[in-house]
CSV table of C-alpha atoms (C1' of nucleotides) in Angstrom, one decimal:
chain,number,residue,atom,x,y,z
X,26,MET,CA,60.9,285.8,110.8
X,27,SER,CA,64.2,287.1,111.5
X,28,ARG,CA,64.9,289.3,114.5
X,29,ARG,CA,67.5,291.8,115.0
X,30,LEU,CA,67.6,294.7,117.3
X,31,ALA,CA,68.9,298.1,117.9
X,32,ASN,CA,72.0,299.0,116.0
X,33,TRP,CA,73.7,302.2,116.8
X,34,LYS,CA,76.9,303.1,115.0
X,35,GLU,CA,78.8,306.2,115.4
X,36,GLY,CA,76.7,309.2,116.4
X,37,CYS,CA,73.7,307.3,117.5
X,38,VAL,CA,73.6,307.4,121.3
X,39,PRO,CA,70.8,305.7,123.1
X,40,GLU,CA,68.7,308.0,125.4
X,41,LEU,CA,65.4,307.2,126.9
X,42,PRO,CA,63.4,306.8,123.6
X,43,GLU,CA,66.1,304.6,122.1
X,44,VAL,CA,66.4,302.4,125.2
X,45,GLU,CA,62.6,302.2,125.3
X,46,THR,CA,62.5,301.1,121.7
X,47,VAL,CA,65.0,298.3,122.4
X,48,ARG,CA,63.0,297.3,125.5
X,49,ARG,CA,59.8,296.9,123.5
X,50,GLY,CA,61.6,294.9,120.8
X,51,LEU,CA,63.2,292.6,123.4
X,52,HIS,CA,59.9,292.3,125.3
X,53,GLU,CA,58.4,290.9,122.1
X,54,LEU,CA,61.3,288.7,121.2
X,55,ILE,CA,63.0,287.0,124.2
X,56,ILE,CA,60.4,286.5,126.9
X,57,GLY,CA,60.0,282.8,127.6
X,58,ARG,CA,63.4,281.9,126.1
X,59,VAL,CA,65.8,279.9,128.1
X,60,ILE,CA,69.4,280.9,128.5
X,61,VAL,CA,71.8,278.0,127.9
X,62,ALA,CA,75.2,279.6,127.4
X,63,GLN,CA,77.0,282.8,128.2
X,64,VAL,CA,80.3,284.1,126.7
X,65,HIS,CA,81.9,287.5,127.6
X,66,ASP,CA,85.1,289.1,126.5
X,67,THR,CA,86.3,290.9,129.7
X,68,ASP,CA,85.2,291.4,133.3
X,69,LYS,CA,84.6,295.0,132.3
X,70,SER,CA,81.8,294.1,130.0
X,71,PHE,CA,80.3,291.7,132.6
X,72,PRO,CA,81.8,292.9,135.9
X,73,ASN,CA,80.3,290.2,138.2
X,74,ALA,CA,80.3,287.3,135.8
X,75,GLU,CA,82.4,285.2,138.1
X,76,ALA,CA,81.9,281.5,138.3
X,77,ASP,CA,78.9,281.3,140.7
X,78,VAL,CA,76.9,283.7,138.4
X,79,THR,CA,76.5,280.9,136.0
X,80,ALA,CA,74.2,278.9,138.2
X,81,PHE,CA,71.8,281.8,138.4
X,82,LEU,CA,72.0,282.6,134.6
X,83,LEU,CA,72.1,279.2,132.8
X,84,GLN,CA,68.8,277.4,132.5
X,85,ALA,CA,67.0,280.7,133.6
X,86,THR,CA,63.9,281.7,131.6
X,87,VAL,CA,63.4,285.4,130.6
X,88,THR,CA,60.3,286.6,132.4
X,89,ASP,CA,60.2,290.3,131.7
X,90,VAL,CA,62.1,293.2,130.1
X,91,ARG,CA,61.9,296.5,131.9
X,92,ARG,CA,63.5,299.9,131.6
X,93,ARG,CA,64.4,302.6,134.2
X,94,ALA,CA,66.0,305.8,132.8
X,95,LYS,CA,68.6,304.5,130.2
X,96,VAL,CA,69.0,301.1,132.0
X,97,LEU,CA,67.5,297.9,130.7
X,98,MET,CA,66.6,295.1,133.1
X,99,ILE,CA,66.0,291.5,131.9
X,100,ASP,CA,64.2,289.6,134.6
X,101,LEU,CA,64.9,285.9,135.0
X,102,SER,CA,63.0,283.0,136.4
X,103,THR,CA,65.9,282.5,139.0
X,104,ASP,CA,64.9,285.7,140.7
X,105,TYR,CA,68.0,287.3,139.2
X,106,THR,CA,68.0,290.3,136.8
X,107,LEU,CA,70.4,291.2,134.1
X,108,ILE,CA,71.0,295.0,134.2
X,109,ILE,CA,72.4,296.5,131.1
X,110,HIS,CA,73.7,300.0,130.3
X,111,LEU,CA,74.4,300.7,126.7
X,112,LYS,CA,76.2,304.0,127.4
X,113,MET,CA,77.5,305.5,124.2
X,114,THR,CA,77.7,302.8,121.6
X,115,GLY,CA,76.1,299.7,123.1
X,116,GLN,CA,73.7,297.6,121.1
X,117,LEU,CA,71.5,294.7,121.9
X,118,VAL,CA,71.0,292.6,118.8
X,119,TYR,CA,68.7,289.6,118.8
X,120,VAL,CA,69.4,287.1,116.0
X,121,GLY,CA,66.8,284.4,115.6
X,122,ASP,CA,66.7,281.9,112.8
X,123,THR,CA,68.5,282.2,109.5
X,124,ARG,CA,65.6,282.8,107.3
X,125,PHE,CA,66.8,286.3,107.0
X,126,GLY,CA,66.7,287.3,103.4
X,127,ALA,CA,70.0,288.6,101.9
X,128,GLY,CA,68.1,291.7,100.8
X,129,HIS,CA,67.0,292.6,104.2
X,130,PRO,CA,68.4,296.0,105.3
X,131,SER,CA,69.8,294.7,108.6
X,132,VAL,CA,72.0,292.3,106.9
X,133,SER,CA,74.2,295.0,105.4
X,134,LEU,CA,73.7,297.3,108.4
X,135,ILE,CA,75.0,294.8,111.0
X,136,GLY,CA,76.8,292.0,109.1
X,137,GLN,CA,77.7,288.8,110.6
X,138,LEU,CA,77.6,288.4,114.4
X,139,PRO,CA,79.4,288.1,116.7
X,140,ASP,CA,82.0,290.6,115.4
X,141,LYS,CA,84.8,292.5,117.1
X,142,SER,CA,82.5,294.8,119.0
X,143,THR,CA,80.6,291.8,120.6
X,144,ARG,CA,81.2,291.9,124.4
X,145,VAL,CA,78.6,289.4,125.6
X,146,THR,CA,76.7,286.6,123.9
X,147,LEU,CA,73.8,284.9,125.4
X,148,THR,CA,72.6,281.7,123.6
X,149,PHE,CA,69.0,280.5,124.1
X,150,ALA,CA,67.8,276.9,124.1
X,151,ASP,CA,66.3,277.3,120.7
X,152,GLY,CA,69.7,278.3,119.2
X,153,SER,CA,69.0,282.0,118.8
X,154,HIS,CA,71.3,284.6,120.3
X,155,LEU,CA,71.3,287.9,122.1
X,156,TYR,CA,74.5,289.9,121.3
X,157,PHE,CA,75.7,292.8,123.4
X,158,ASN,CA,77.9,294.8,121.2
X,159,ASP,CA,79.8,297.9,122.2
X,160,GLN,CA,82.4,299.5,120.1
X,161,ARG,CA,83.7,301.8,122.8
X,162,LYS,CA,83.5,299.5,125.8
X,163,PHE,CA,81.7,301.9,128.0
X,164,GLY,CA,78.6,299.8,128.4
X,165,TRP,CA,78.2,296.9,130.8
X,166,MET,CA,75.9,294.0,131.8
X,167,LYS,CA,75.6,292.8,135.4
X,168,LEU,CA,73.6,290.0,137.1
X,169,LEU,CA,72.0,290.9,140.4
X,170,PRO,CA,69.2,289.4,142.6
X,171,THR,CA,66.0,291.0,141.3
X,172,LEU,CA,65.2,292.3,144.8
X,173,GLU,CA,68.6,294.2,145.0
X,174,VAL,CA,68.1,296.1,141.8
X,175,PRO,CA,66.5,299.1,143.4
X,176,ASN,CA,69.4,299.3,145.9
X,177,ILE,CA,72.2,299.9,143.5
X,178,ASP,CA,73.6,303.4,143.6
X,179,PHE,CA,72.2,304.5,140.2
X,180,MET,CA,68.6,303.4,141.0
X,181,LYS,CA,68.7,305.1,144.4
X,182,LYS,CA,69.7,308.5,143.0
X,183,VAL,CA,68.0,308.5,139.5
X,184,GLY,CA,65.2,311.1,139.1
X,185,PRO,CA,61.6,310.4,138.0
X,186,GLU,CA,60.5,309.1,134.6
X,187,PRO,CA,59.4,312.2,132.7
X,188,LEU,CA,56.9,310.3,130.5
X,189,GLU,CA,54.9,308.8,133.4
X,190,ALA,CA,51.3,309.9,133.3
X,191,ASP,CA,51.4,311.2,136.8
X,192,PHE,CA,54.6,313.2,136.4
X,193,THR,CA,53.4,316.8,136.8
X,194,VAL,CA,54.8,320.1,135.7
X,195,GLN,CA,55.0,321.0,139.4
X,196,GLU,CA,57.2,318.0,140.2
X,197,PHE,CA,59.3,318.8,137.1
X,198,GLN,CA,60.0,322.3,138.3
X,199,GLU,CA,60.6,321.2,141.8
X,200,ARG,CA,63.3,318.7,140.8
X,201,PHE,CA,65.4,321.6,139.3
X,202,THR,CA,65.6,323.4,142.7
X,203,ARG,CA,68.5,320.9,143.6
X,204,ARG,CA,70.7,322.6,140.9
X,205,PRO,CA,69.9,326.3,141.0
X,206,ASN,CA,73.3,327.6,140.1
X,207,THR,CA,74.1,325.5,137.1
X,208,ASN,CA,72.9,326.0,133.6
X,209,ILE,CA,69.7,324.4,132.4
X,210,LYS,CA,71.4,322.1,129.9
X,211,ALA,CA,73.7,320.6,132.6
X,212,ALA,CA,70.7,320.1,134.8
X,213,LEU,CA,68.6,318.4,132.1
X,214,LEU,CA,71.5,315.9,131.6
X,215,ASP,CA,71.8,315.3,135.3
X,216,GLN,CA,70.1,311.9,135.8
X,217,SER,CA,69.3,312.6,139.4
X,218,VAL,CA,67.1,315.5,138.4
X,219,ILE,CA,65.1,313.8,135.6
X,220,ALA,CA,65.7,310.3,134.2
X,221,GLY,CA,66.6,309.5,130.7
X,222,VAL,CA,67.5,312.9,129.1
X,223,GLY,CA,70.7,312.9,126.9
X,224,ASN,CA,72.2,315.3,124.5
X,225,ILE,CA,69.8,315.1,121.7
X,226,TYR,CA,66.6,315.6,123.6
X,227,ALA,CA,68.1,318.3,125.8
X,228,ASP,CA,68.9,320.4,122.7
X,229,GLU,CA,65.5,319.6,121.0
X,230,SER,CA,63.4,320.5,124.1
X,231,LEU,CA,65.3,323.6,124.9
X,232,TRP,CA,64.8,324.8,121.3
X,233,GLY,CA,61.2,324.0,121.5
X,234,ALA,CA,60.8,325.9,124.8
X,235,LYS,CA,62.9,328.8,123.4
X,236,ILE,CA,65.4,328.6,126.3
X,237,HIS,CA,69.1,329.2,125.9
X,238,PRO,CA,71.1,326.2,127.3
X,239,GLN,CA,73.4,328.4,129.3
X,240,ARG,CA,70.5,330.1,131.2
X,241,LEU,CA,71.0,329.4,135.0
X,242,VAL,CA,68.3,327.2,136.4
X,243,LYS,CA,67.3,329.8,139.0
X,244,SER,CA,66.7,332.3,136.3
X,245,LEU,CA,64.0,330.3,134.7
X,246,THR,CA,60.3,331.4,135.1
X,247,PRO,CA,57.4,329.1,135.9
X,248,ALA,CA,56.2,329.7,132.4
X,249,GLU,CA,59.5,328.6,131.0
X,250,PHE,CA,59.6,325.5,133.1
X,251,LYS,CA,56.1,324.7,131.8
X,252,ARG,CA,57.2,325.1,128.2
X,253,LEU,CA,60.3,322.9,128.8
X,254,TYR,CA,58.2,320.2,130.5
X,255,THR,CA,55.7,320.1,127.7
X,256,GLU,CA,58.4,320.2,125.0
X,257,LEU,CA,60.5,317.4,126.6
X,258,ARG,CA,57.6,315.0,126.9
X,259,GLU,CA,56.4,315.9,123.3
X,260,VAL,CA,59.8,315.3,121.8
X,261,MET,CA,60.5,312.1,123.7
X,262,ASN,CA,57.1,310.7,122.8
X,263,LEU,CA,57.6,311.6,119.2
X,264,ALA,CA,60.9,309.9,119.2
X,265,ILE,CA,59.5,306.7,120.7
X,266,ASP,CA,56.8,306.9,118.1
X,267,LYS,CA,59.4,307.2,115.4
X,268,GLY,CA,61.4,304.3,116.7
X,269,GLY,CA,64.3,306.4,118.2
X,270,SER,CA,67.0,308.5,116.6
X,271,SER,CA,69.6,307.4,114.1
X,272,ASN,CA,71.3,308.8,111.1
X,273,HIS,CA,71.5,305.9,108.8
X,274,THR,CA,72.4,302.7,110.7
X,275,TYR,CA,69.8,302.2,113.4
X,276,ILE,CA,67.2,299.5,113.0
X,277,ASN,CA,64.6,298.1,115.3
X,278,ALA,CA,63.2,294.6,115.9
X,279,SER,CA,61.4,294.6,112.6
X,280,GLY,CA,64.4,295.8,110.5
X,281,GLU,CA,63.1,299.4,110.4
X,282,LYS,CA,65.2,302.4,110.9
X,283,GLY,CA,64.6,304.9,113.6
X,284,ARG,CA,63.2,308.0,112.0
X,285,TYR,CA,63.4,310.7,114.7
X,286,MET,CA,66.4,312.5,113.1
X,287,ASP,CA,64.2,313.4,110.2
X,288,PHE,CA,62.2,315.3,112.7
X,289,ALA,CA,65.0,316.9,114.6
X,290,ARG,CA,64.9,320.6,114.5
X,291,VAL,CA,68.3,321.7,115.7
X,292,PHE,CA,70.4,318.6,116.7
X,293,ARG,CA,73.2,318.2,114.2
X,294,ARG,CA,71.6,320.8,112.0
X,295,GLU,CA,74.2,323.6,112.4
X,296,GLY,CA,74.4,325.8,109.4
X,297,GLN,CA,70.8,325.0,108.4
X,298,ALA,CA,67.8,327.4,108.9
X,299,CYS,CA,65.8,327.4,112.1
X,300,PRO,CA,62.5,325.9,111.2
X,301,ARG,CA,60.7,328.5,113.3
X,302,CYS,CA,62.4,331.8,112.2
X,303,GLY,CA,65.0,330.9,109.5
X,304,THR,CA,68.0,332.1,111.5
X,305,GLU,CA,71.1,329.9,110.9
X,306,ILE,CA,71.4,327.2,113.6
X,307,ILE,CA,74.8,327.3,115.4
X,308,LYS,CA,76.8,324.8,117.4
X,309,MET,CA,78.5,325.7,120.7
X,310,ARG,CA,79.8,323.9,123.7
X,311,VAL,CA,77.7,323.7,126.9
X,312,ALA,CA,78.2,321.4,129.9
X,313,GLY,CA,81.0,319.8,127.9
X,314,ARG,CA,78.7,318.7,125.2
X,315,GLY,CA,78.1,319.7,121.6
X,316,THR,CA,75.1,322.0,121.8
X,317,HIS,CA,72.8,323.2,119.0
X,318,ILE,CA,70.7,326.3,119.2
X,319,CYS,CA,68.9,329.0,117.2
X,320,PRO,CA,70.6,332.2,118.4
X,321,HIS,CA,67.5,334.2,117.6
X,322,CYS,CA,64.9,332.0,119.4
X,323,GLN,CA,67.2,331.1,122.3
X,324,ARG,CA,68.9,334.0,124.1
X,325,LEU,CA,70.7,334.4,127.3
V,26,DC,C1',78.6,321.2,149.6
V,27,DA,C1',77.8,322.8,144.8
V,28,DC,C1',79.5,322.6,140.7
V,29,DT,C1',82.9,321.6,136.8
V,30,DT,C1',86.2,318.9,134.5
V,31,DG,C1',88.6,314.6,133.2
V,32,DA,C1',88.7,309.7,132.3
V,33,DC,C1',87.0,305.9,130.3
V,34,DC,C1',87.3,303.9,124.9
V,35,DT,C1',87.5,303.4,119.6
V,36,DG,C1',86.3,304.7,115.0
V,37,DT,C1',85.8,308.6,112.0
V,38,DC,C1',86.9,312.9,110.0
V,39,DC,C1',89.7,317.0,109.0
V,40,DG,C1',93.9,319.5,108.2
V,41,DC,C1',98.7,319.3,107.0
D,16,DT,C1',98.6,308.8,101.2
D,17,DG,C1',99.6,308.9,106.0
D,18,DC,C1',99.4,310.9,110.6
D,19,DG,C1',98.1,313.5,114.7
D,20,DG,C1',94.6,315.3,117.0
D,21,DA,C1',89.9,316.7,117.7
D,22,DC,C1',85.5,314.9,118.3
D,23,DA,C1',81.4,311.9,119.4
D,24,DG,C1',78.6,311.8,124.7
D,25,DG,C1',76.7,308.8,129.5
D,26,DT,C1',78.3,308.4,133.9
D,27,DC,C1',81.3,308.4,137.8
D,28,DA,C1',85.5,309.9,140.1
D,29,DA,C1',88.4,313.6,141.0
D,30,DG,C1',89.3,318.4,141.2
D,31,DT,C1',88.1,323.4,142.3
DNA sequence: CACTTGACCTGTCCGC
DNA sequence: TGCGGACAGGTCAAGT
């Protein structure tokens, strides 16, 4: 069986559902494997990969693969953890044996690896590889003692996981009180308010809740927060169920494409009809991001 | 302090 | 056809 993971090309940015899809794939594919070699391109891709890191990385066995917000954590038997942020164009691609048929969709989607976007290559004892590819070089991979992971700046400030069973609408609304005078879209994208929301699911959930992205946080009613909470969780759960978002190049561990974009209702659908009222969807700029709304359903 | 904007990058697309 | 510039968006630093 061949194994490849998570390919995002242009326009396929990993948010919580995509990172979770990668996590599930890696969890299935790399636990128990032993790292025997590491190659990286620059210190930017692997900021703390100086010489002494090798001792804690090589001969280490993968014991777990976790996720927090959009960050992946690969736990090792050496009590160290690889922390990975895919940022905009990062991919983690696991390539196992070579019994991968030429007709398999991922062959044409990914091609031969490593390629010029490969930043870090981990080689396992069985000869398989995990490639960290990142066209735009925003992503990174770090090695830290597992016990220190919760102490990095990002982990200390990041907000709660919105899909946790015990995450209530009351807590959801309360988190936004820290950004009362900004618009709701900027607040949704703020990782210290809620973890894991990016541009796609911000637009999709705001459309579902019938809230204009430029509404000030302090102007939202409890009923609107309730709708936004429900829509955000529904849309993210649906996206995980569909294997994440992609236009045509994303695939998961089984070589299947992410199918959420087939279900997207406004994101990248400017010029099309709103599925609720038929009004033409428009694109605007909010919080420095391309933003898609139905001007009839979502009003200031 | 609260909030907004710019920088980081490279590949793609659009207009001239 | 080639070329310049806008655009894509997660996060942090710098600016207002």
